[in-house]
Amino acid sequence: MTSNPAKAVQPKSFAFTAENLARAQKIIARYPQGRQASAVLPLLDLAQRQAGGWLPLAAMDHVAGILEMASIRVYEVATFYSMFNLEPVGRYLVQVCTTTPCWLCGSEAVAKACEDTLGIRFGETTPDGLFTLKEVECLGACVNAPMVQINDDYYEDLDADRVRAVLQALKAGTKPKPGSQTGRQTSAPAGAPTTLTAAKGAGGS
Amino acid sequence: MPKLVIDGREIEVPAGVTVLQACEAAGVEVPRFCYHERLSIAGNCRMCLVEMEKSPKPIASCAMPAADGMVIRTDSPMAKKARKGVMEFLLINHPLDCPICDQGGECDLQDQAMAYGFDRSRYIENKRAVEDKEFGPLVKTSMTRCIHCTRCIRFATEVAGVEDLGATGRGEHMEVGTYVEKALASEMSGNIIDLCPVGALTSKPYAFTARPWELRKTESVDVMDAIGSNIRVDARGNEVMRVLPRLNEDINEEWISDKTRFACDGLKRQRLDRPYVRRRGKLVEATWPEAFGAIAEAVKDLSGEKIAAIVGDQCDAESMVVLKDLVAQLGSPNVDCRQDRAKLDASCRAGYLFNTTIAGIESADVALLIGTDPRREAAIVNTRLRKRHRMGGFAVGVIGPHNDLTYKYDYLGGGGQTLVELANGRHGFAEKLKAAKRPMLILGQGALARPDGAAVLGVARKLAESFGMVRGADHASGAWNGFNVLHTAAARVGGLDLGLVPGPKGRDVAGILDGAEAGDIKVVFLLAADEINTKRLGKAFVIYQGHHGDSGAQRADVILPGAAYTEKNGTYVNTEGRVQHGYAAISPPGDAREDWKILRALSERLGFKPAYDSLKQVRARLNEVSPTFGRPDAIVPSAWGQFGQAQSQVQPQPFLSTVVNFYMTDPIGRASVTMAKCTQAFVLKSAGKTGTDG
């Protein structure tokens, strides 16, 4: 089922701040005259950031007005992409990947650790409004599985303890370093290099 | 002109057509759900898969352009297997509720499942269920049945011009709807019921009342507006169950307005089913001889100028011509068919017709709307204007009501002043008209049904002439007539063709009402005329002949029960001047009779000898009065001439549309429960009123 707009408490109005409006104009200018509807995705993203991580109806109508589209065309786009939240979310949106590679590498434990640390289940928000927990499909970081996405950052190479540490740090008001939590460089081999070990200067076989 | 081979037969098709269209041209039927020739191509149901040589996979024929040298097979094992697969997927989430589904018996999915369906299901998981949507009083939804063909979305967006419908969510969670709950505020919304290939969208008023195989189908013509939409009346026993559109490319294509489709329940309520005579102030039931006797008594020894007749908006031409002859024999010059008092000139046919024709709108490049709101007055014309607008390169200017017409237009001004300025070339829009190759103007009844109507007509004629809207003598030699009068009454053009206007020294509708109030007119015959102020009929003896107990019947001294449009074989002339025959689907209720027969019998009772005894003879008489009646379904081009008064002054007051409530413009609509619900949902709600405001 599509989310029901009647379920969320909808703010009465929404308008871009002057700063965001200038940004919106800049985005619209990227597209040819008469094709301004192409800017709907970046503008919705802008609106979602301004509205605190979710898209109220008023924000979608506002974007529709700016782009001279029918409101329903904006609703179609917003409901299609899972990155648009149509109900309010916490300050930190924790998206746990549970697709096959992450699952094989232990995402179940990561998910359970999240639920236990935050005291909420998937799809819920903590009473202090700090965290929303969501189960998502593959986020494309399988080399560093298992992983979670918190707002715009990826936290990778997790296990129960590491994700607990990340969440606790966020609770405490600090921001842990994004990326691999085991200290490896991006997606380089987890231990030492296993191939091309003699590559330095030797010129291979 | 690409040449391709379809099922072993070579065929040449015009460039730009799709493989599916090429297959149709070759006489090969291809199953489909999402493809519809009047909507944009979606290509999402996949039912039209065919095998194409050199393609490893079957192709969706509706979305594939036909190209030279293609070899298409529609009956190969590959194509058949592909379609069976698609059908199985479609049925996975489609409920097995055909026995309780209103679409049963006329369902595309049901029919095609007979050809491509599997006789058992391999699917053991739970079926998907979708919450039903609330689309207002006309369209009933069962969204679980939806197969996501998106025809309704495309119709609303493209044809109706009301962008309310969409597909939200994705994948298994995709739903067709409005997202935020609202009724479909379109006067064409009923067409999505016909478009829906399954039972997801069905007719709310018709719900669970009949099965298609029980219905008797009669092809006829609509009288709810002046368009003459071609319709099919479905009846069971002596009851009209529903009205559906019939294809006519020149008029309504395959759409009809909601009033045409849904007002038919008004045919069952408030009907006059026996004659009535007023005795001691009260209408009492009477027999035909008693009613005729009362009329004979009233007109006895009365001189012609004391008798008058007003013709209503939905009359067939047959009854009008018999009335015309009767009134002439009574010696009365007081007869008028222009209930709304439009200052139309019956002497020049081109001066009161929609000369461009409805299909001709598509070749116009500039349109000027004067005192008309086509969306409410003639939804089909508005749909054609929108179609032309979507083709591009079409400018529309409006003088008069400032309403949403579903397409963009330049608002020039509200009233007569703007019209005069434009006619004199002193308005910005004049440049667009001058530059246009095929300009047209549409003159609404709102501009004519006012005291200065004749002057407006004259200015409009001048405007049409000075901007080159009228050229050449006949359509064949590239001639163009862009002067159009848009009528709102189905009977109006027929009445004007028959010359149902005051004779020498005769009174028009205003004059008749003045005369009746002053006591100069003693007898008034209302032929289904309800749109007049009956309070002004004074002490006159009023004879009302019609089918509904509306305002005219309430005031009447004698009521003669007539037949509604679904109950008689009648001739109607639409706003283009196109003569069309309607056919009786059922018989009139009770003692009611076909209208021309009543008038003929009355003539005889009054001592005249009518020269016709059969429908054939009446139609011969029609032909005699106006030869255009001899050419049904055709457009007979009319010669341009003098009409209107260009000299007198046009008043500056704004032009108002004559149609305030689209759903209730006639006695049938006013008696209809469905139209009352629509009025509540769309007209009163948007005006911020409730039904109790009076």
PDB file of C-alpha atoms in Angstrom, chain B residues 224-328:
ATOM      1  CA  MET B 224     -29.207  16.974 -23.124  1.00  0.00           C
ATOM      2  CA  ASP B 225     -27.245  19.630 -25.001  1.00  0.00           C
ATOM      3  CA  ALA B 226     -27.131  20.916 -28.567  1.00  0.00           C
ATOM      4  CA  ILE B 227     -24.276  18.645 -29.644  1.00  0.00           C
ATOM      5  CA  GLY B 228     -26.376  15.653 -30.608  1.00  0.00           C
ATOM      6  CA  SER B 229     -23.892  13.153 -29.213  1.00  0.00           C
ATOM      7  CA  ASN B 230     -24.450   9.694 -30.623  1.00  0.00           C
ATOM      8  CA  ILE B 231     -25.556   7.374 -27.893  1.00  0.00           C
ATOM      9  CA  ARG B 232     -26.697   3.843 -27.293  1.00  0.00           C
ATOM     10  CA  VAL B 233     -29.640   3.485 -24.965  1.00  0.00           C
ATOM     11  CA  ASP B 234     -29.617   0.219 -23.013  1.00  0.00           C
ATOM     12  CA  ALA B 235     -33.049  -0.784 -21.767  1.00  0.00           C
ATOM     13  CA  ARG B 236     -34.475  -3.739 -19.918  1.00  0.00           C
ATOM     14  CA  GLY B 237     -38.236  -4.196 -20.110  1.00  0.00           C
ATOM     15  CA  ASN B 238     -39.632  -0.679 -20.258  1.00  0.00           C
ATOM     16  CA  GLU B 239     -36.849   0.928 -18.283  1.00  0.00           C
ATOM     17  CA  VAL B 240     -33.761   2.755 -19.505  1.00  0.00           C
ATOM     18  CA  MET B 241     -30.877   1.257 -17.537  1.00  0.00           C
ATOM     19  CA  ARG B 242     -27.999   3.266 -18.895  1.00  0.00           C
ATOM     20  CA  VAL B 243     -26.738   5.418 -21.736  1.00  0.00           C
ATOM     21  CA  LEU B 244     -23.423   4.750 -23.457  1.00  0.00           C
ATOM     22  CA  PRO B 245     -21.568   6.623 -26.204  1.00  0.00           C
ATOM     23  CA  ARG B 246     -21.579   5.507 -29.812  1.00  0.00           C
ATOM     24  CA  LEU B 247     -18.691   6.250 -32.113  1.00  0.00           C
ATOM     25  CA  ASN B 248     -19.099   9.285 -34.348  1.00  0.00           C
ATOM     26  CA  GLU B 249     -15.840  10.891 -35.419  1.00  0.00           C
ATOM     27  CA  ASP B 250     -17.587  14.057 -36.587  1.00  0.00           C
ATOM     28  CA  ILE B 251     -19.338  14.796 -33.321  1.00  0.00           C
ATOM     29  CA  ASN B 252     -18.470  13.124 -30.067  1.00  0.00           C
ATOM     30  CA  GLU B 253     -15.711  10.711 -31.160  1.00  0.00           C
ATOM     31  CA  GLU B 254     -16.324   8.068 -28.522  1.00  0.00           C
ATOM     32  CA  TRP B 255     -16.946  10.281 -25.511  1.00  0.00           C
ATOM     33  CA  ILE B 256     -20.104  11.631 -23.941  1.00  0.00           C
ATOM     34  CA  SER B 257     -20.552  14.099 -21.143  1.00  0.00           C
ATOM     35  CA  ASP B 258     -21.656  13.045 -17.673  1.00  0.00           C
ATOM     36  CA  LYS B 259     -25.033  14.698 -18.168  1.00  0.00           C
ATOM     37  CA  THR B 260     -25.667  12.662 -21.307  1.00  0.00           C
ATOM     38  CA  ARG B 261     -24.612   9.473 -19.579  1.00  0.00           C
ATOM     39  CA  PHE B 262     -26.058   9.792 -16.113  1.00  0.00           C
ATOM     40  CA  ALA B 263     -29.197  11.934 -16.354  1.00  0.00           C
ATOM     41  CA  CYS B 264     -31.202   8.941 -17.630  1.00  0.00           C
ATOM     42  CA  ASP B 265     -32.441   8.059 -14.138  1.00  0.00           C
ATOM     43  CA  GLY B 266     -34.452  11.275 -14.382  1.00  0.00           C
ATOM     44  CA  LEU B 267     -36.565   9.544 -17.035  1.00  0.00           C
ATOM     45  CA  LYS B 268     -38.177   7.445 -14.332  1.00  0.00           C
ATOM     46  CA  ARG B 269     -39.180  10.206 -11.959  1.00  0.00           C
ATOM     47  CA  GLN B 270     -41.726  13.036 -12.083  1.00  0.00           C
ATOM     48  CA  ARG B 271     -43.214  11.673 -15.288  1.00  0.00           C
ATOM     49  CA  LEU B 272     -46.501  12.802 -16.764  1.00  0.00           C
ATOM     50  CA  ASP B 273     -48.234   9.552 -17.579  1.00  0.00           C
ATOM     51  CA  ARG B 274     -51.816  10.671 -18.160  1.00  0.00           C
ATOM     52  CA  PRO B 275     -53.667  13.819 -19.230  1.00  0.00           C
ATOM     53  CA  TYR B 276     -54.693  16.305 -16.582  1.00  0.00           C
ATOM     54  CA  VAL B 277     -57.265  19.104 -16.624  1.00  0.00           C
ATOM     55  CA  ARG B 278     -57.434  21.886 -14.035  1.00  0.00           C
ATOM     56  CA  ARG B 279     -60.814  21.949 -12.376  1.00  0.00           C
ATOM     57  CA  ARG B 280     -61.581  24.481  -9.640  1.00  0.00           C
ATOM     58  CA  GLY B 281     -57.915  25.302  -9.300  1.00  0.00           C
ATOM     59  CA  LYS B 282     -56.709  21.731  -9.014  1.00  0.00           C
ATOM     60  CA  LEU B 283     -55.198  19.480 -11.660  1.00  0.00           C
ATOM     61  CA  VAL B 284     -57.246  16.307 -11.895  1.00  0.00           C
ATOM     62  CA  GLU B 285     -56.672  13.199 -13.966  1.00  0.00           C
ATOM     63  CA  ALA B 286     -58.560  13.167 -17.230  1.00  0.00           C
ATOM     64  CA  THR B 287     -58.962  11.147 -20.396  1.00  0.00           C
ATOM     65  CA  TRP B 288     -57.571  12.245 -23.746  1.00  0.00           C
ATOM     66  CA  PRO B 289     -61.014  13.309 -25.080  1.00  0.00           C
ATOM     67  CA  GLU B 290     -61.629  15.364 -21.919  1.00  0.00           C
ATOM     68  CA  ALA B 291     -58.281  17.106 -22.226  1.00  0.00           C
ATOM     69  CA  PHE B 292     -58.810  17.842 -25.927  1.00  0.00           C
ATOM     70  CA  GLY B 293     -62.341  19.002 -25.141  1.00  0.00           C
ATOM     71  CA  ALA B 294     -61.042  21.505 -22.591  1.00  0.00           C
ATOM     72  CA  ILE B 295     -58.584  22.851 -25.162  1.00  0.00           C
ATOM     73  CA  ALA B 296     -61.252  23.081 -27.859  1.00  0.00           C
ATOM     74  CA  GLU B 297     -63.397  25.025 -25.403  1.00  0.00           C
ATOM     75  CA  ALA B 298     -60.568  27.432 -24.626  1.00  0.00           C
ATOM     76  CA  VAL B 299     -59.659  28.264 -28.224  1.00  0.00           C
ATOM     77  CA  LYS B 300     -63.250  28.415 -29.467  1.00  0.00           C
ATOM     78  CA  ASP B 301     -64.055  31.748 -31.110  1.00  0.00           C
ATOM     79  CA  LEU B 302     -60.630  33.067 -30.162  1.00  0.00           C
ATOM     80  CA  SER B 303     -58.849  35.108 -32.794  1.00  0.00           C
ATOM     81  CA  GLY B 304     -55.319  34.041 -33.770  1.00  0.00           C
ATOM     82  CA  GLU B 305     -53.398  36.887 -32.173  1.00  0.00           C
ATOM     83  CA  LYS B 306     -54.754  35.889 -28.743  1.00  0.00           C
ATOM     84  CA  ILE B 307     -53.136  32.458 -29.028  1.00  0.00           C
ATOM     85  CA  ALA B 308     -49.429  31.807 -28.582  1.00  0.00           C
ATOM     86  CA  ALA B 309     -47.038  28.867 -28.536  1.00  0.00           C
ATOM     87  CA  ILE B 310     -43.595  28.442 -26.986  1.00  0.00           C
ATOM     88  CA  VAL B 311     -41.401  25.523 -28.005  1.00  0.00           C
ATOM     89  CA  GLY B 312     -39.091  23.847 -25.496  1.00  0.00           C
ATOM     90  CA  ASP B 313     -35.441  22.888 -25.626  1.00  0.00           C
ATOM     91  CA  GLN B 314     -35.653  19.136 -26.188  1.00  0.00           C
ATOM     92  CA  CYS B 315     -38.431  18.845 -28.777  1.00  0.00           C
ATOM     93  CA  ASP B 316     -38.115  16.666 -31.835  1.00  0.00           C
ATOM     94  CA  ALA B 317     -38.543  18.312 -35.211  1.00  0.00           C
ATOM     95  CA  GLU B 318     -41.647  16.234 -35.996  1.00  0.00           C
ATOM     96  CA  SER B 319     -43.635  17.661 -33.098  1.00  0.00           C
ATOM     97  CA  MET B 320     -42.382  21.147 -33.899  1.00  0.00           C
ATOM     98  CA  VAL B 321     -43.546  21.050 -37.500  1.00  0.00           C
ATOM     99  CA  VAL B 322     -46.975  19.724 -36.531  1.00  0.00           C
ATOM    100  CA  LEU B 323     -47.248  22.484 -33.919  1.00  0.00           C
ATOM    101  CA  LYS B 324     -46.179  25.035 -36.504  1.00  0.00           C
ATOM    102  CA  ASP B 325     -48.950  23.922 -38.837  1.00  0.00           C
ATOM    103  CA  LEU B 326     -51.494  23.877 -36.012  1.00  0.00           C
ATOM    104  CA  VAL B 327     -50.598  27.379 -34.866  1.00  0.00           C
ATOM    105  CA  ALA B 328     -50.745  28.624 -38.439  1.00  0.00           C
TER     106      ALA B 328
END
